[in-house]
Amino acid sequence: MKKLVALLLVLAMAFAFAACGGNKDNGETTTAASEDANATVAPDASEPTSDVTAATEESTAPETTANVAELVAPTATADILNIYNNAVNSAYNARAGFKKTRSTDNEVLDAGVALKAFKSLVYKFIGIGAENQYSETVTKGKWDTDTRRYYLRKSTLTASDITGATCTLANGKYTITLNIKGGNSVGSSDKKFTNAPLDKCGICVGNEDKGYYDHKTAEVIYDAIEGTYAGAKVEESYNNAKVVAVIDGATGHLEKLSVDFDIKVFIDISIGKGTATGSSHVRYSDFKY
């Protein structure tokens, strides 16, 4: 009997160990299967996430230059003048450095013998002739303390000052061409009058007589001679005025500026009277900001 009980106990323990071993295998198999399943699913699950992330990064990435709208040459007069005025005024406000030259040609004096004897003086008053040519290099930030000698003024041109405006764009540079309306002026002891849209484009102008003024009105010429020739009368006019500016489209900086015009001046003084004419050419270049 004892032997039978012992045998049953041994058999029971054998079944118990077999059951434990089976459960252990099932656990390992389940765990392995779970890991295998994760290993299989993980790559598939991560691909959509990667795509979404990439799409998000692409949508939030800063725009590059290639995505920025390209410059377009304006056609409206107001827009062209806005670019021009801003460029000239930017150079003025920055006290930019630049090179400037002025030359004249086609000088003619139609006058009597007496006045012709003073031709060089008449030309000097008007601002034409070989003696009135100059070339200056203005250093950035070191403009002369005499504001009249700044060589460059602010531009205040409006649509009413011009007869035409065009703008082209090449290699990121605007080339603006402005046809300025003709003007006239009078200077005498009893009358002073000036209508000069040209003087609003940025060239060096002012009152009192100065050799570095690019355009002298009758008032300025009269002020220069009335002390010597009492009762003098001066009438001035200009025409064919054209302004051409090259402006960097990205910075708005003025790079080149040319101003051309024809001038005509009638002078009546005690030694005679006559009319002088000539063409002026003003050039700005090599701007430094």
mmCIF file with all atom_site columns, C-alpha atoms in Angstrom, residues 34-155:
data_model
loop_
_atom_site.group_PDB
_atom_site.id
_atom_site.type_symbol
_atom_site.label_atom_id
_atom_site.label_alt_id
_atom_site.label_comp_id
_atom_site.label_asym_id
_atom_site.label_entity_id
_atom_site.label_seq_id
_atom_site.pdbx_PDB_ins_code
_atom_site.Cartn_x
_atom_site.Cartn_y
_atom_site.Cartn_z
_atom_site.occupancy
_atom_site.B_iso_or_equiv
_atom_site.pdbx_formal_charge
_atom_site.auth_seq_id
_atom_site.auth_comp_id
_atom_site.auth_asym_id
_atom_site.auth_atom_id
_atom_site.pdbx_PDB_model_num
ATOM 1   C CA . SER A 1 34  ? 5.083  39.273  -29.443 1.00 0.00 ? 34  SER A CA 1
ATOM 2   C CA . GLU A 1 35  ? 8.631  40.534  -30.049 1.00 0.00 ? 35  GLU A CA 1
ATOM 3   C CA . ASP A 1 36  ? 8.523  39.128  -33.581 1.00 0.00 ? 36  ASP A CA 1
ATOM 4   C CA . ALA A 1 37  ? 5.224  40.878  -34.141 1.00 0.00 ? 37  ALA A CA 1
ATOM 5   C CA . ASN A 1 38  ? 6.663  44.154  -32.826 1.00 0.00 ? 38  ASN A CA 1
ATOM 6   C CA . ALA A 1 39  ? 9.737  43.735  -34.965 1.00 0.00 ? 39  ALA A CA 1
ATOM 7   C CA . THR A 1 40  ? 7.539  43.276  -37.992 1.00 0.00 ? 40  THR A CA 1
ATOM 8   C CA . VAL A 1 41  ? 5.035  46.051  -37.243 1.00 0.00 ? 41  VAL A CA 1
ATOM 9   C CA . ALA A 1 42  ? 7.472  48.740  -36.036 1.00 0.00 ? 42  ALA A CA 1
ATOM 10  C CA . PRO A 1 43  ? 9.038  49.546  -39.413 1.00 0.00 ? 43  PRO A CA 1
ATOM 11  C CA . ASP A 1 44  ? 5.615  49.739  -41.069 1.00 0.00 ? 44  ASP A CA 1
ATOM 12  C CA . ALA A 1 45  ? 4.300  51.977  -38.318 1.00 0.00 ? 45  ALA A CA 1
ATOM 13  C CA . SER A 1 46  ? 7.306  54.295  -38.443 1.00 0.00 ? 46  SER A CA 1
ATOM 14  C CA . GLU A 1 47  ? 7.128  54.973  -42.183 1.00 0.00 ? 47  GLU A CA 1
ATOM 15  C CA . PRO A 1 48  ? 3.943  57.082  -42.063 1.00 0.00 ? 48  PRO A CA 1
ATOM 16  C CA . THR A 1 49  ? 5.375  59.009  -39.088 1.00 0.00 ? 49  THR A CA 1
ATOM 17  C CA . SER A 1 50  ? 8.541  59.709  -41.049 1.00 0.00 ? 50  SER A CA 1
ATOM 18  C CA . ASP A 1 51  ? 6.499  60.910  -44.026 1.00 0.00 ? 51  ASP A CA 1
ATOM 19  C CA . VAL A 1 52  ? 4.399  63.206  -41.829 1.00 0.00 ? 52  VAL A CA 1
ATOM 20  C CA . THR A 1 53  ? 7.506  64.607  -40.152 1.00 0.00 ? 53  THR A CA 1
ATOM 21  C CA . ALA A 1 54  ? 9.168  65.214  -43.484 1.00 0.00 ? 54  ALA A CA 1
ATOM 22  C CA . ALA A 1 55  ? 6.042  66.911  -44.774 1.00 0.00 ? 55  ALA A CA 1
ATOM 23  C CA . THR A 1 56  ? 5.865  69.067  -41.649 1.00 0.00 ? 56  THR A CA 1
ATOM 24  C CA . GLU A 1 57  ? 9.534  70.049  -41.919 1.00 0.00 ? 57  GLU A CA 1
ATOM 25  C CA . GLU A 1 58  ? 9.099  70.865  -45.580 1.00 0.00 ? 58  GLU A CA 1
ATOM 26  C CA . SER A 1 59  ? 6.065  73.039  -44.914 1.00 0.00 ? 59  SER A CA 1
ATOM 27  C CA . THR A 1 60  ? 7.721  74.944  -42.059 1.00 0.00 ? 60  THR A CA 1
ATOM 28  C CA . ALA A 1 61  ? 11.159 75.335  -43.643 1.00 0.00 ? 61  ALA A CA 1
ATOM 29  C CA . PRO A 1 62  ? 12.107 78.991  -44.399 1.00 0.00 ? 62  PRO A CA 1
ATOM 30  C CA . GLU A 1 63  ? 11.715 80.154  -47.960 1.00 0.00 ? 63  GLU A CA 1
ATOM 31  C CA . THR A 1 64  ? 14.837 80.318  -50.030 1.00 0.00 ? 64  THR A CA 1
ATOM 32  C CA . THR A 1 65  ? 15.735 82.991  -52.520 1.00 0.00 ? 65  THR A CA 1
ATOM 33  C CA . ALA A 1 66  ? 14.449 80.761  -55.298 1.00 0.00 ? 66  ALA A CA 1
ATOM 34  C CA . ASN A 1 67  ? 10.963 80.865  -53.710 1.00 0.00 ? 67  ASN A CA 1
ATOM 35  C CA . VAL A 1 68  ? 10.853 84.642  -53.393 1.00 0.00 ? 68  VAL A CA 1
ATOM 36  C CA . ALA A 1 69  ? 8.979  86.453  -56.157 1.00 0.00 ? 69  ALA A CA 1
ATOM 37  C CA . GLU A 1 70  ? 11.362 87.773  -58.774 1.00 0.00 ? 70  GLU A CA 1
ATOM 38  C CA . LEU A 1 71  ? 11.784 91.497  -59.280 1.00 0.00 ? 71  LEU A CA 1
ATOM 39  C CA . VAL A 1 72  ? 9.537  93.049  -61.870 1.00 0.00 ? 72  VAL A CA 1
ATOM 40  C CA . ALA A 1 73  ? 10.185 96.335  -63.646 1.00 0.00 ? 73  ALA A CA 1
ATOM 41  C CA . PRO A 1 74  ? 7.339  98.733  -62.806 1.00 0.00 ? 74  PRO A CA 1
ATOM 42  C CA . THR A 1 75  ? 5.445  100.450 -65.591 1.00 0.00 ? 75  THR A CA 1
ATOM 43  C CA . ALA A 1 76  ? 3.363  102.956 -63.630 1.00 0.00 ? 76  ALA A CA 1
ATOM 44  C CA . THR A 1 77  ? 4.931  106.409 -63.409 1.00 0.00 ? 77  THR A CA 1
ATOM 45  C CA . ALA A 1 78  ? 4.259  106.674 -59.670 1.00 0.00 ? 78  ALA A CA 1
ATOM 46  C CA . ASP A 1 79  ? 6.028  103.376 -58.971 1.00 0.00 ? 79  ASP A CA 1
ATOM 47  C CA . ILE A 1 80  ? 9.021  104.309 -61.116 1.00 0.00 ? 80  ILE A CA 1
ATOM 48  C CA . LEU A 1 81  ? 9.375  107.682 -59.403 1.00 0.00 ? 81  LEU A CA 1
ATOM 49  C CA . ASN A 1 82  ? 9.062  106.009 -56.013 1.00 0.00 ? 82  ASN A CA 1
ATOM 50  C CA . ILE A 1 83  ? 12.040 103.744 -56.756 1.00 0.00 ? 83  ILE A CA 1
ATOM 51  C CA . TYR A 1 84  ? 14.061 106.652 -58.142 1.00 0.00 ? 84  TYR A CA 1
ATOM 52  C CA . ASN A 1 85  ? 13.333 109.109 -55.324 1.00 0.00 ? 85  ASN A CA 1
ATOM 53  C CA . ASN A 1 86  ? 14.022 106.498 -52.651 1.00 0.00 ? 86  ASN A CA 1
ATOM 54  C CA . ALA A 1 87  ? 17.357 105.573 -54.231 1.00 0.00 ? 87  ALA A CA 1
ATOM 55  C CA . VAL A 1 88  ? 18.588 109.160 -54.495 1.00 0.00 ? 88  VAL A CA 1
ATOM 56  C CA . ASN A 1 89  ? 17.369 110.044 -51.015 1.00 0.00 ? 89  ASN A CA 1
ATOM 57  C CA . SER A 1 90  ? 18.944 106.901 -49.570 1.00 0.00 ? 90  SER A CA 1
ATOM 58  C CA . ALA A 1 91  ? 22.321 107.958 -50.967 1.00 0.00 ? 91  ALA A CA 1
ATOM 59  C CA . TYR A 1 92  ? 21.801 111.455 -49.585 1.00 0.00 ? 92  TYR A CA 1
ATOM 60  C CA . ASN A 1 93  ? 20.756 110.282 -46.119 1.00 0.00 ? 93  ASN A CA 1
ATOM 61  C CA . ALA A 1 94  ? 23.673 107.835 -45.943 1.00 0.00 ? 94  ALA A CA 1
ATOM 62  C CA . ARG A 1 95  ? 26.122 110.532 -47.022 1.00 0.00 ? 95  ARG A CA 1
ATOM 63  C CA . ALA A 1 96  ? 27.327 107.981 -49.531 1.00 0.00 ? 96  ALA A CA 1
ATOM 64  C CA . GLY A 1 97  ? 30.672 108.247 -51.205 1.00 0.00 ? 97  GLY A CA 1
ATOM 65  C CA . PHE A 1 98  ? 30.793 108.676 -54.971 1.00 0.00 ? 98  PHE A CA 1
ATOM 66  C CA . LYS A 1 99  ? 32.624 110.112 -57.927 1.00 0.00 ? 99  LYS A CA 1
ATOM 67  C CA . LYS A 1 100 ? 31.128 113.019 -59.786 1.00 0.00 ? 100 LYS A CA 1
ATOM 68  C CA . THR A 1 101 ? 32.020 114.759 -63.013 1.00 0.00 ? 101 THR A CA 1
ATOM 69  C CA . ARG A 1 102 ? 30.473 117.582 -64.946 1.00 0.00 ? 102 ARG A CA 1
ATOM 70  C CA . SER A 1 103 ? 31.314 118.540 -68.499 1.00 0.00 ? 103 SER A CA 1
ATOM 71  C CA . THR A 1 104 ? 29.762 120.863 -71.058 1.00 0.00 ? 104 THR A CA 1
ATOM 72  C CA . ASP A 1 105 ? 29.886 121.175 -74.815 1.00 0.00 ? 105 ASP A CA 1
ATOM 73  C CA . ASN A 1 106 ? 28.228 122.957 -77.755 1.00 0.00 ? 106 ASN A CA 1
ATOM 74  C CA . GLU A 1 107 ? 28.897 126.345 -76.155 1.00 0.00 ? 107 GLU A CA 1
ATOM 75  C CA . VAL A 1 108 ? 27.906 129.302 -78.297 1.00 0.00 ? 108 VAL A CA 1
ATOM 76  C CA . LEU A 1 109 ? 27.740 133.002 -77.443 1.00 0.00 ? 109 LEU A CA 1
ATOM 77  C CA . ASP A 1 110 ? 25.653 135.148 -79.736 1.00 0.00 ? 110 ASP A CA 1
ATOM 78  C CA . ALA A 1 111 ? 26.472 138.701 -78.676 1.00 0.00 ? 111 ALA A CA 1
ATOM 79  C CA . GLY A 1 112 ? 28.059 141.981 -79.669 1.00 0.00 ? 112 GLY A CA 1
ATOM 80  C CA . VAL A 1 113 ? 31.798 142.536 -79.738 1.00 0.00 ? 113 VAL A CA 1
ATOM 81  C CA . ALA A 1 114 ? 31.895 144.081 -76.277 1.00 0.00 ? 114 ALA A CA 1
ATOM 82  C CA . LEU A 1 115 ? 30.195 141.179 -74.549 1.00 0.00 ? 115 LEU A CA 1
ATOM 83  C CA . LYS A 1 116 ? 32.091 138.581 -76.565 1.00 0.00 ? 116 LYS A CA 1
ATOM 84  C CA . ALA A 1 117 ? 35.299 139.968 -75.120 1.00 0.00 ? 117 ALA A CA 1
ATOM 85  C CA . PHE A 1 118 ? 34.040 138.687 -71.772 1.00 0.00 ? 118 PHE A CA 1
ATOM 86  C CA . LYS A 1 119 ? 32.927 135.302 -73.110 1.00 0.00 ? 119 LYS A CA 1
ATOM 87  C CA . SER A 1 120 ? 34.785 133.248 -70.517 1.00 0.00 ? 120 SER A CA 1
ATOM 88  C CA . LEU A 1 121 ? 33.248 135.343 -67.743 1.00 0.00 ? 121 LEU A CA 1
ATOM 89  C CA . VAL A 1 122 ? 29.774 134.944 -69.210 1.00 0.00 ? 122 VAL A CA 1
ATOM 90  C CA . TYR A 1 123 ? 30.288 131.194 -69.431 1.00 0.00 ? 123 TYR A CA 1
ATOM 91  C CA . LYS A 1 124 ? 31.465 131.144 -65.833 1.00 0.00 ? 124 LYS A CA 1
ATOM 92  C CA . PHE A 1 125 ? 28.320 132.903 -64.680 1.00 0.00 ? 125 PHE A CA 1
ATOM 93  C CA . ILE A 1 126 ? 26.203 130.363 -66.538 1.00 0.00 ? 126 ILE A CA 1
ATOM 94  C CA . GLY A 1 127 ? 28.242 127.312 -65.532 1.00 0.00 ? 127 GLY A CA 1
ATOM 95  C CA . ILE A 1 128 ? 29.356 126.137 -68.960 1.00 0.00 ? 128 ILE A CA 1
ATOM 96  C CA . GLY A 1 129 ? 32.652 126.037 -70.824 1.00 0.00 ? 129 GLY A CA 1
ATOM 97  C CA . ALA A 1 130 ? 35.978 124.314 -70.193 1.00 0.00 ? 130 ALA A CA 1
ATOM 98  C CA . GLU A 1 131 ? 36.697 126.307 -67.040 1.00 0.00 ? 131 GLU A CA 1
ATOM 99  C CA . ASN A 1 132 ? 33.503 125.037 -65.447 1.00 0.00 ? 132 ASN A CA 1
ATOM 100 C CA . GLN A 1 133 ? 34.242 121.343 -65.871 1.00 0.00 ? 133 GLN A CA 1
ATOM 101 C CA . TYR A 1 134 ? 35.191 119.427 -62.766 1.00 0.00 ? 134 TYR A CA 1
ATOM 102 C CA . SER A 1 135 ? 35.737 115.983 -61.290 1.00 0.00 ? 135 SER A CA 1
ATOM 103 C CA . GLU A 1 136 ? 35.287 115.261 -57.599 1.00 0.00 ? 136 GLU A CA 1
ATOM 104 C CA . THR A 1 137 ? 35.570 112.219 -55.352 1.00 0.00 ? 137 THR A CA 1
ATOM 105 C CA . VAL A 1 138 ? 33.339 112.503 -52.313 1.00 0.00 ? 138 VAL A CA 1
ATOM 106 C CA . THR A 1 139 ? 34.267 110.277 -49.355 1.00 0.00 ? 139 THR A CA 1
ATOM 107 C CA . LYS A 1 140 ? 31.498 108.356 -47.621 1.00 0.00 ? 140 LYS A CA 1
ATOM 108 C CA . GLY A 1 141 ? 30.375 110.119 -44.468 1.00 0.00 ? 141 GLY A CA 1
ATOM 109 C CA . LYS A 1 142 ? 32.745 113.031 -44.999 1.00 0.00 ? 142 LYS A CA 1
ATOM 110 C CA . TRP A 1 143 ? 30.633 115.489 -46.923 1.00 0.00 ? 143 TRP A CA 1
ATOM 111 C CA . ASP A 1 144 ? 31.680 119.090 -46.750 1.00 0.00 ? 144 ASP A CA 1
ATOM 112 C CA . THR A 1 145 ? 30.298 121.022 -43.786 1.00 0.00 ? 145 THR A CA 1
ATOM 113 C CA . ASP A 1 146 ? 29.049 123.613 -46.260 1.00 0.00 ? 146 ASP A CA 1
ATOM 114 C CA . THR A 1 147 ? 25.682 122.055 -47.161 1.00 0.00 ? 147 THR A CA 1
ATOM 115 C CA . ARG A 1 148 ? 25.723 123.833 -50.514 1.00 0.00 ? 148 ARG A CA 1
ATOM 116 C CA . ARG A 1 149 ? 28.736 121.744 -51.470 1.00 0.00 ? 149 ARG A CA 1
ATOM 117 C CA . TYR A 1 150 ? 27.083 118.377 -50.952 1.00 0.00 ? 150 TYR A CA 1
ATOM 118 C CA . TYR A 1 151 ? 27.049 117.763 -54.726 1.00 0.00 ? 151 TYR A CA 1
ATOM 119 C CA . LEU A 1 152 ? 23.894 115.684 -54.326 1.00 0.00 ? 152 LEU A CA 1
ATOM 120 C CA . ARG A 1 153 ? 20.461 116.782 -53.204 1.00 0.00 ? 153 ARG A CA 1
ATOM 121 C CA . LYS A 1 154 ? 17.329 114.909 -52.266 1.00 0.00 ? 154 LYS A CA 1
ATOM 122 C CA . SER A 1 155 ? 14.951 114.116 -55.095 1.00 0.00 ? 155 SER A CA 1
#
